[in-house]
Amino acid sequence: KDYELRQYETAKWVSTVIRGETQKEAMRQGFWKLFHYIQGKNEKEMKIDMTVPVTCLIKPGCADYKVSFFVPFKHQGSPPQPTDSDVFIEERKAAAIYVRSFGGFASPEKYAEEAEALARILRNRGQPFHEDFFYTAGYDSPFKLFNRHNEVWYFK
């Protein structure tokens, strides 16, 4: 199977936008800002469980990257507000999303390659989708060496 179509419900994510860096550096900086949030850098000084996936919004030709962690289900109702002004809670509306999965260690180049493959398949099958942006989704700790799971997402 080249891809799947998933239906995601409305959900809250904690996010930060990193500007003017490479995608790899933006992911690193964004990850640490969000990690500090879940470690207690929030108004309630509350530790929050790490969730997956970690997503990154990619807009080709744009040097802004929005890195996000899914807010755990038990905090969806009222996540603690971030104390870092660069970190914010966002609500993503319910959406149908085309997903392409792949293994290994994902580089920005590999994500771009997989996104292009997914876009090509969707165009060939006449499936309309938002072509101006995609998300990368990573599911594994950097310390996991085998059976890694990564995805690229295009919104229908």
PDB file of N, CA and C in Angstrom, residues 20-109:
ATOM      1  N   GLY A  20      14.024  30.708  10.096  1.00  0.00           N
ATOM      2  CA  GLY A  20      15.325  31.005   9.515  1.00  0.00           C
ATOM      3  C   GLY A  20      16.426  30.017   9.801  1.00  0.00           C
ATOM      4  N   GLU A  21      16.056  28.806  10.164  1.00  0.00           N
ATOM      5  CA  GLU A  21      17.054  27.748  10.383  1.00  0.00           C
ATOM      6  C   GLU A  21      16.847  26.665   9.334  1.00  0.00           C
ATOM      7  N   THR A  22      17.793  25.746   9.238  1.00  0.00           N
ATOM      8  CA  THR A  22      17.568  24.567   8.397  1.00  0.00           C
ATOM      9  C   THR A  22      16.468  23.736   9.063  1.00  0.00           C
ATOM     10  N   GLN A  23      15.858  22.863   8.288  1.00  0.00           N
ATOM     11  CA  GLN A  23      14.801  22.007   8.847  1.00  0.00           C
ATOM     12  C   GLN A  23      15.341  21.166   9.994  1.00  0.00           C
ATOM     13  N   LYS A  24      16.532  20.631   9.828  1.00  0.00           N
ATOM     14  CA  LYS A  24      17.116  19.782  10.873  1.00  0.00           C
ATOM     15  C   LYS A  24      17.341  20.576  12.163  1.00  0.00           C
ATOM     16  N   GLU A  25      17.891  21.789  12.039  1.00  0.00           N
ATOM     17  CA  GLU A  25      18.135  22.633  13.205  1.00  0.00           C
ATOM     18  C   GLU A  25      16.820  23.112  13.817  1.00  0.00           C
ATOM     19  N   ALA A  26      15.840  23.416  12.968  1.00  0.00           N
ATOM     20  CA  ALA A  26      14.526  23.838  13.469  1.00  0.00           C
ATOM     21  C   ALA A  26      13.885  22.714  14.280  1.00  0.00           C
ATOM     22  N   MET A  27      14.004  21.480  13.785  1.00  0.00           N
ATOM     23  CA  MET A  27      13.457  20.335  14.522  1.00  0.00           C
ATOM     24  C   MET A  27      14.151  20.193  15.875  1.00  0.00           C
ATOM     25  N   ARG A  28      15.471  20.356  15.890  1.00  0.00           N
ATOM     26  CA  ARG A  28      16.217  20.227  17.145  1.00  0.00           C
ATOM     27  C   ARG A  28      15.780  21.302  18.140  1.00  0.00           C
ATOM     28  N   GLN A  29      15.796  22.563  17.701  1.00  0.00           N
ATOM     29  CA  GLN A  29      15.415  23.668  18.588  1.00  0.00           C
ATOM     30  C   GLN A  29      13.961  23.537  19.048  1.00  0.00           C
ATOM     31  N   GLY A  30      13.091  23.218  18.083  1.00  0.00           N
ATOM     32  CA  GLY A  30      11.665  23.090  18.404  1.00  0.00           C
ATOM     33  C   GLY A  30      11.424  21.965  19.390  1.00  0.00           C
ATOM     34  N   PHE A  31      12.079  20.821  19.158  1.00  0.00           N
ATOM     35  CA  PHE A  31      11.918  19.688  20.060  1.00  0.00           C
ATOM     36  C   PHE A  31      12.264  20.095  21.487  1.00  0.00           C
ATOM     37  N   TRP A  32      13.403  20.791  21.687  1.00  0.00           N
ATOM     38  CA  TRP A  32      13.826  21.131  23.041  1.00  0.00           C
ATOM     39  C   TRP A  32      12.898  22.140  23.697  1.00  0.00           C
ATOM     40  N   LYS A  33      12.394  23.110  22.930  1.00  0.00           N
ATOM     41  CA  LYS A  33      11.427  24.064  23.503  1.00  0.00           C
ATOM     42  C   LYS A  33      10.183  23.317  24.003  1.00  0.00           C
ATOM     43  N   LEU A  34       9.701  22.377  23.189  1.00  0.00           N
ATOM     44  CA  LEU A  34       8.500  21.624  23.562  1.00  0.00           C
ATOM     45  C   LEU A  34       8.800  20.630  24.677  1.00  0.00           C
ATOM     46  N   PHE A  35       9.988  20.056  24.671  1.00  0.00           N
ATOM     47  CA  PHE A  35      10.377  19.128  25.732  1.00  0.00           C
ATOM     48  C   PHE A  35      10.409  19.855  27.076  1.00  0.00           C
ATOM     49  N   HIS A  36      10.931  21.090  27.098  1.00  0.00           N
ATOM     50  CA  HIS A  36      10.942  21.874  28.340  1.00  0.00           C
ATOM     51  C   HIS A  36       9.516  22.137  28.818  1.00  0.00           C
ATOM     52  N   TYR A  37       8.598  22.392  27.877  1.00  0.00           N
ATOM     53  CA  TYR A  37       7.187  22.584  28.237  1.00  0.00           C
ATOM     54  C   TYR A  37       6.651  21.346  28.958  1.00  0.00           C
ATOM     55  N   ILE A  38       6.872  20.152  28.392  1.00  0.00           N
ATOM     56  CA  ILE A  38       6.308  18.950  29.030  1.00  0.00           C
ATOM     57  C   ILE A  38       7.065  18.573  30.305  1.00  0.00           C
ATOM     58  N   GLN A  39       8.283  19.096  30.456  1.00  0.00           N
ATOM     59  CA  GLN A  39       9.043  18.838  31.689  1.00  0.00           C
ATOM     60  C   GLN A  39       8.646  19.795  32.817  1.00  0.00           C
ATOM     61  N   GLY A  40       7.706  20.702  32.541  1.00  0.00           N
ATOM     62  CA  GLY A  40       7.219  21.573  33.615  1.00  0.00           C
ATOM     63  C   GLY A  40       7.339  23.059  33.349  1.00  0.00           C
ATOM     64  N   LYS A  41       7.848  23.440  32.186  1.00  0.00           N
ATOM     65  CA  LYS A  41       7.942  24.876  31.869  1.00  0.00           C
ATOM     66  C   LYS A  41       6.581  25.330  31.347  1.00  0.00           C
ATOM     67  N   ASN A  42       5.589  25.290  32.280  1.00  0.00           N
ATOM     68  CA  ASN A  42       4.216  25.689  31.971  1.00  0.00           C
ATOM     69  C   ASN A  42       3.607  26.273  33.233  1.00  0.00           C
ATOM     70  N   GLU A  43       2.448  26.916  33.095  1.00  0.00           N
ATOM     71  CA  GLU A  43       1.869  27.669  34.217  1.00  0.00           C
ATOM     72  C   GLU A  43       1.594  26.805  35.443  1.00  0.00           C
ATOM     73  N   LYS A  44       1.366  25.529  35.256  1.00  0.00           N
ATOM     74  CA  LYS A  44       1.082  24.639  36.390  1.00  0.00           C
ATOM     75  C   LYS A  44       2.328  23.915  36.875  1.00  0.00           C
ATOM     76  N   GLU A  45       3.484  24.199  36.238  1.00  0.00           N
ATOM     77  CA  GLU A  45       4.729  23.488  36.541  1.00  0.00           C
ATOM     78  C   GLU A  45       4.493  21.978  36.559  1.00  0.00           C
ATOM     79  N   MET A  46       3.680  21.541  35.609  1.00  0.00           N
ATOM     80  CA  MET A  46       3.234  20.159  35.530  1.00  0.00           C
ATOM     81  C   MET A  46       4.077  19.382  34.530  1.00  0.00           C
ATOM     82  N   LYS A  47       4.488  18.184  34.942  1.00  0.00           N
ATOM     83  CA  LYS A  47       5.144  17.282  33.985  1.00  0.00           C
ATOM     84  C   LYS A  47       4.051  16.595  33.188  1.00  0.00           C
ATOM     85  N   ILE A  48       4.269  16.518  31.888  1.00  0.00           N
ATOM     86  CA  ILE A  48       3.292  15.922  30.979  1.00  0.00           C
ATOM     87  C   ILE A  48       4.006  14.807  30.231  1.00  0.00           C
ATOM     88  N   ASP A  49       3.306  13.687  30.041  1.00  0.00           N
ATOM     89  CA  ASP A  49       3.923  12.565  29.317  1.00  0.00           C
ATOM     90  C   ASP A  49       4.259  12.971  27.890  1.00  0.00           C
ATOM     91  N   MET A  50       5.387  12.469  27.412  1.00  0.00           N
ATOM     92  CA  MET A  50       5.776  12.639  26.011  1.00  0.00           C
ATOM     93  C   MET A  50       4.814  11.814  25.164  1.00  0.00           C
ATOM     94  N   THR A  51       4.371  12.391  24.068  1.00  0.00           N
ATOM     95  CA  THR A  51       3.492  11.660  23.161  1.00  0.00           C
ATOM     96  C   THR A  51       4.122  11.614  21.779  1.00  0.00           C
ATOM     97  N   VAL A  52       3.553  10.807  20.924  1.00  0.00           N
ATOM     98  CA  VAL A  52       3.943  10.788  19.518  1.00  0.00           C
ATOM     99  C   VAL A  52       2.673  10.956  18.695  1.00  0.00           C
ATOM    100  N   PRO A  53       2.815  11.449  17.486  1.00  0.00           N
ATOM    101  CA  PRO A  53       4.070  11.800  16.837  1.00  0.00           C
ATOM    102  C   PRO A  53       4.534  13.206  17.193  1.00  0.00           C
ATOM    103  N   VAL A  54       5.789  13.475  16.849  1.00  0.00           N
ATOM    104  CA  VAL A  54       6.303  14.841  16.818  1.00  0.00           C
ATOM    105  C   VAL A  54       6.137  15.264  15.358  1.00  0.00           C
ATOM    106  N   THR A  55       5.399  16.352  15.125  1.00  0.00           N
ATOM    107  CA  THR A  55       5.180  16.765  13.738  1.00  0.00           C
ATOM    108  C   THR A  55       5.945  18.041  13.436  1.00  0.00           C
ATOM    109  N   CYS A  56       6.184  18.244  12.145  1.00  0.00           N
ATOM    110  CA  CYS A  56       6.808  19.472  11.670  1.00  0.00           C
ATOM    111  C   CYS A  56       6.075  19.899  10.400  1.00  0.00           C
ATOM    112  N   LEU A  57       5.553  21.124  10.425  1.00  0.00           N
ATOM    113  CA  LEU A  57       4.868  21.677   9.254  1.00  0.00           C
ATOM    114  C   LEU A  57       5.909  22.225   8.290  1.00  0.00           C
ATOM    115  N   ILE A  58       5.865  21.733   7.059  1.00  0.00           N
ATOM    116  CA  ILE A  58       6.808  22.141   6.014  1.00  0.00           C
ATOM    117  C   ILE A  58       6.039  22.872   4.923  1.00  0.00           C
ATOM    118  N   LYS A  59       6.464  24.084   4.646  1.00  0.00           N
ATOM    119  CA  LYS A  59       5.924  24.830   3.511  1.00  0.00           C
ATOM    120  C   LYS A  59       7.088  25.054   2.564  1.00  0.00           C
ATOM    121  N   PRO A  60       7.129  24.296   1.468  1.00  0.00           N
ATOM    122  CA  PRO A  60       8.272  24.421   0.556  1.00  0.00           C
ATOM    123  C   PRO A  60       8.546  25.875   0.178  1.00  0.00           C
ATOM    124  N   GLY A  61       9.831  26.242   0.214  1.00  0.00           N
ATOM    125  CA  GLY A  61      10.225  27.609  -0.102  1.00  0.00           C
ATOM    126  C   GLY A  61      10.144  28.562   1.077  1.00  0.00           C
ATOM    127  N   CYS A  62       9.698  28.067   2.229  1.00  0.00           N
ATOM    128  CA  CYS A  62       9.552  28.905   3.422  1.00  0.00           C
ATOM    129  C   CYS A  62      10.506  28.392   4.504  1.00  0.00           C
ATOM    130  N   ALA A  63      11.188  29.315   5.195  1.00  0.00           N
ATOM    131  CA  ALA A  63      12.162  28.913   6.222  1.00  0.00           C
ATOM    132  C   ALA A  63      11.575  28.971   7.635  1.00  0.00           C
ATOM    133  N   ASP A  64      10.238  28.886   7.747  1.00  0.00           N
ATOM    134  CA  ASP A  64       9.586  28.773   9.052  1.00  0.00           C
ATOM    135  C   ASP A  64       9.121  27.327   9.206  1.00  0.00           C
ATOM    136  N   TYR A  65       9.404  26.744  10.364  1.00  0.00           N
ATOM    137  CA  TYR A  65       9.005  25.367  10.632  1.00  0.00           C
ATOM    138  C   TYR A  65       8.229  25.325  11.936  1.00  0.00           C
ATOM    139  N   LYS A  66       7.008  24.783  11.888  1.00  0.00           N
ATOM    140  CA  LYS A  66       6.217  24.639  13.112  1.00  0.00           C
ATOM    141  C   LYS A  66       6.372  23.210  13.617  1.00  0.00           C
ATOM    142  N   VAL A  67       6.985  23.079  14.790  1.00  0.00           N
ATOM    143  CA  VAL A  67       7.223  21.780  15.414  1.00  0.00           C
ATOM    144  C   VAL A  67       6.167  21.609  16.510  1.00  0.00           C
ATOM    145  N   SER A  68       5.573  20.415  16.594  1.00  0.00           N
ATOM    146  CA  SER A  68       4.469  20.205  17.530  1.00  0.00           C
ATOM    147  C   SER A  68       4.526  18.843  18.201  1.00  0.00           C
ATOM    148  N   PHE A  69       4.037  18.818  19.457  1.00  0.00           N
ATOM    149  CA  PHE A  69       3.799  17.577  20.192  1.00  0.00           C
ATOM    150  C   PHE A  69       2.288  17.467  20.370  1.00  0.00           C
ATOM    151  N   PHE A  70       1.754  16.268  20.237  1.00  0.00           N
ATOM    152  CA  PHE A  70       0.348  16.008  20.535  1.00  0.00           C
ATOM    153  C   PHE A  70       0.153  16.134  22.046  1.00  0.00           C
ATOM    154  N   VAL A  71      -0.899  16.846  22.454  1.00  0.00           N
ATOM    155  CA  VAL A  71      -1.208  16.962  23.886  1.00  0.00           C
ATOM    156  C   VAL A  71      -1.898  15.658  24.309  1.00  0.00           C
ATOM    157  N   PRO A  72      -1.400  14.997  25.366  1.00  0.00           N
ATOM    158  CA  PRO A  72      -2.005  13.725  25.789  1.00  0.00           C
ATOM    159  C   PRO A  72      -3.517  13.871  26.033  1.00  0.00           C
ATOM    160  N   PHE A  73      -4.243  12.781  25.786  1.00  0.00           N
ATOM    161  CA  PHE A  73      -5.704  12.806  25.896  1.00  0.00           C
ATOM    162  C   PHE A  73      -6.184  13.359  27.228  1.00  0.00           C
ATOM    163  N   LYS A  74      -5.505  13.006  28.330  1.00  0.00           N
ATOM    164  CA  LYS A  74      -5.995  13.455  29.635  1.00  0.00           C
ATOM    165  C   LYS A  74      -5.848  14.962  29.833  1.00  0.00           C
ATOM    166  N   HIS A  75      -5.051  15.629  28.986  1.00  0.00           N
ATOM    167  CA  HIS A  75      -4.877  17.084  29.090  1.00  0.00           C
ATOM    168  C   HIS A  75      -5.569  17.843  27.956  1.00  0.00           C
ATOM    169  N   GLN A  76      -6.254  17.120  27.040  1.00  0.00           N
ATOM    170  CA  GLN A  76      -6.875  17.788  25.896  1.00  0.00           C
ATOM    171  C   GLN A  76      -7.876  18.868  26.333  1.00  0.00           C
ATOM    172  N   GLY A  77      -8.605  18.615  27.421  1.00  0.00           N
ATOM    173  CA  GLY A  77      -9.620  19.569  27.882  1.00  0.00           C
ATOM    174  C   GLY A  77      -9.039  20.911  28.283  1.00  0.00           C
ATOM    175  N   SER A  78      -7.950  20.886  29.025  1.00  0.00           N
ATOM    176  CA  SER A  78      -7.326  22.148  29.449  1.00  0.00           C
ATOM    177  C   SER A  78      -5.835  21.950  29.675  1.00  0.00           C
ATOM    178  N   PRO A  79      -5.065  21.966  28.585  1.00  0.00           N
ATOM    179  CA  PRO A  79      -3.617  21.823  28.741  1.00  0.00           C
ATOM    180  C   PRO A  79      -3.039  23.030  29.470  1.00  0.00           C
ATOM    181  N   PRO A  80      -2.016  22.820  30.318  1.00  0.00           N
ATOM    182  CA  PRO A  80      -1.409  23.968  30.990  1.00  0.00           C
ATOM    183  C   PRO A  80      -0.798  24.933  29.975  1.00  0.00           C
ATOM    184  N   GLN A  81      -0.951  26.216  30.228  1.00  0.00           N
ATOM    185  CA  GLN A  81      -0.411  27.215  29.300  1.00  0.00           C
ATOM    186  C   GLN A  81       1.110  27.264  29.407  1.00  0.00           C
ATOM    187  N   PRO A  82       1.781  27.379  28.259  1.00  0.00           N
ATOM    188  CA  PRO A  82       3.248  27.487  28.267  1.00  0.00           C
ATOM    189  C   PRO A  82       3.690  28.797  28.932  1.00  0.00           C
ATOM    190  N   THR A  83       4.862  28.787  29.552  1.00  0.00           N
ATOM    191  CA  THR A  83       5.428  30.026  30.097  1.00  0.00           C
ATOM    192  C   THR A  83       6.475  30.602  29.153  1.00  0.00           C
ATOM    193  N   ASP A  84       6.912  29.837  28.153  1.00  0.00           N
ATOM    194  CA  ASP A  84       7.825  30.333  27.124  1.00  0.00           C
ATOM    195  C   ASP A  84       6.955  31.008  26.055  1.00  0.00           C
ATOM    196  N   SER A  85       7.222  32.278  25.768  1.00  0.00           N
ATOM    197  CA  SER A  85       6.384  33.022  24.820  1.00  0.00           C
ATOM    198  C   SER A  85       6.460  32.471  23.395  1.00  0.00           C
ATOM    199  N   ASP A  86       7.459  31.634  23.108  1.00  0.00           N
ATOM    200  CA  ASP A  86       7.580  31.033  21.775  1.00  0.00           C
ATOM    201  C   ASP A  86       6.762  29.746  21.633  1.00  0.00           C
ATOM    202  N   VAL A  87       6.170  29.278  22.726  1.00  0.00           N
ATOM    203  CA  VAL A  87       5.434  28.013  22.725  1.00  0.00           C
ATOM    204  C   VAL A  87       3.955  28.326  22.901  1.00  0.00           C
ATOM    205  N   PHE A  88       3.103  27.638  22.148  1.00  0.00           N
ATOM    206  CA  PHE A  88       1.663  27.915  22.227  1.00  0.00           C
ATOM    207  C   PHE A  88       0.859  26.624  22.050  1.00  0.00           C
ATOM    208  N   ILE A  89      -0.374  26.685  22.550  1.00  0.00           N
ATOM    209  CA  ILE A  89      -1.311  25.580  22.365  1.00  0.00           C
ATOM    210  C   ILE A  89      -2.154  25.918  21.142  1.00  0.00           C
ATOM    211  N   GLU A  90      -2.279  24.954  20.232  1.00  0.00           N
ATOM    212  CA  GLU A  90      -3.135  25.177  19.064  1.00  0.00           C
ATOM    213  C   GLU A  90      -4.139  24.048  18.958  1.00  0.00           C
ATOM    214  N   GLU A  91      -5.301  24.373  18.419  1.00  0.00           N
ATOM    215  CA  GLU A  91      -6.297  23.346  18.164  1.00  0.00           C
ATOM    216  C   GLU A  91      -6.340  23.099  16.665  1.00  0.00           C
ATOM    217  N   ARG A  92      -6.040  21.884  16.283  1.00  0.00           N
ATOM    218  CA  ARG A  92      -6.138  21.500  14.871  1.00  0.00           C
ATOM    219  C   ARG A  92      -7.525  20.907  14.661  1.00  0.00           C
ATOM    220  N   LYS A  93      -8.204  21.407  13.659  1.00  0.00           N
ATOM    221  CA  LYS A  93      -9.551  20.933  13.344  1.00  0.00           C
ATOM    222  C   LYS A  93      -9.499  19.502  12.799  1.00  0.00           C
ATOM    223  N   ALA A  94     -10.624  18.813  12.918  1.00  0.00           N
ATOM    224  CA  ALA A  94     -10.735  17.470  12.350  1.00  0.00           C
ATOM    225  C   ALA A  94     -10.387  17.545  10.869  1.00  0.00           C
ATOM    226  N   ALA A  95      -9.720  16.515  10.367  1.00  0.00           N
ATOM    227  CA  ALA A  95      -9.283  16.543   8.969  1.00  0.00           C
ATOM    228  C   ALA A  95      -9.070  15.139   8.446  1.00  0.00           C
ATOM    229  N   ALA A  96      -9.244  15.017   7.132  1.00  0.00           N
ATOM    230  CA  ALA A  96      -8.875  13.791   6.424  1.00  0.00           C
ATOM    231  C   ALA A  96      -7.455  14.007   5.908  1.00  0.00           C
ATOM    232  N   ILE A  97      -6.570  13.067   6.212  1.00  0.00           N
ATOM    233  CA  ILE A  97      -5.152  13.239   5.901  1.00  0.00           C
ATOM    234  C   ILE A  97      -4.620  12.014   5.166  1.00  0.00           C
ATOM    235  N   TYR A  98      -3.932  12.276   4.048  1.00  0.00           N
ATOM    236  CA  TYR A  98      -3.247  11.214   3.320  1.00  0.00           C
ATOM    237  C   TYR A  98      -1.898  10.993   3.992  1.00  0.00           C
ATOM    238  N   VAL A  99      -1.592   9.738   4.290  1.00  0.00           N
ATOM    239  CA  VAL A  99      -0.395   9.395   5.058  1.00  0.00           C
ATOM    240  C   VAL A  99       0.452   8.388   4.283  1.00  0.00           C
ATOM    241  N   ARG A 100       1.741   8.679   4.192  1.00  0.00           N
ATOM    242  CA  ARG A 100       2.703   7.718   3.631  1.00  0.00           C
ATOM    243  C   ARG A 100       3.714   7.405   4.724  1.00  0.00           C
ATOM    244  N   SER A 101       3.886   6.118   5.028  1.00  0.00           N
ATOM    245  CA  SER A 101       4.788   5.675   6.105  1.00  0.00           C
ATOM    246  C   SER A 101       6.076   5.117   5.521  1.00  0.00           C
ATOM    247  N   PHE A 102       7.163   5.275   6.285  1.00  0.00           N
ATOM    248  CA  PHE A 102       8.446   4.696   5.884  1.00  0.00           C
ATOM    249  C   PHE A 102       9.311   4.500   7.115  1.00  0.00           C
ATOM    250  N   GLY A 103      10.320   3.650   6.985  1.00  0.00           N
ATOM    251  CA  GLY A 103      11.175   3.312   8.120  1.00  0.00           C
ATOM    252  C   GLY A 103      12.511   4.030   8.077  1.00  0.00           C
ATOM    253  N   GLY A 104      13.390   3.616   8.970  1.00  0.00           N
ATOM    254  CA  GLY A 104      14.744   4.158   9.007  1.00  0.00           C
ATOM    255  C   GLY A 104      14.830   5.489   9.733  1.00  0.00           C
ATOM    256  N   PHE A 105      16.027   6.076   9.688  1.00  0.00           N
ATOM    257  CA  PHE A 105      16.243   7.404  10.273  1.00  0.00           C
ATOM    258  C   PHE A 105      15.868   8.425   9.211  1.00  0.00           C
ATOM    259  N   ALA A 106      14.912   9.279   9.514  1.00  0.00           N
ATOM    260  CA  ALA A 106      14.403  10.218   8.511  1.00  0.00           C
ATOM    261  C   ALA A 106      15.205  11.515   8.539  1.00  0.00           C
ATOM    262  N   SER A 107      15.758  11.868   7.395  1.00  0.00           N
ATOM    263  CA  SER A 107      16.435  13.155   7.225  1.00  0.00           C
ATOM    264  C   SER A 107      15.455  14.110   6.544  1.00  0.00           C
ATOM    265  N   PRO A 108      15.730  15.411   6.565  1.00  0.00           N
ATOM    266  CA  PRO A 108      14.880  16.336   5.800  1.00  0.00           C
ATOM    267  C   PRO A 108      14.777  15.919   4.330  1.00  0.00           C
ATOM    268  N   GLU A 109      15.872  15.416   3.771  1.00  0.00           N
ATOM    269  CA  GLU A 109      15.868  14.983   2.373  1.00  0.00           C
ATOM    270  C   GLU A 109      14.935  13.782   2.181  1.00  0.00           C
TER     271      GLU A 109
END
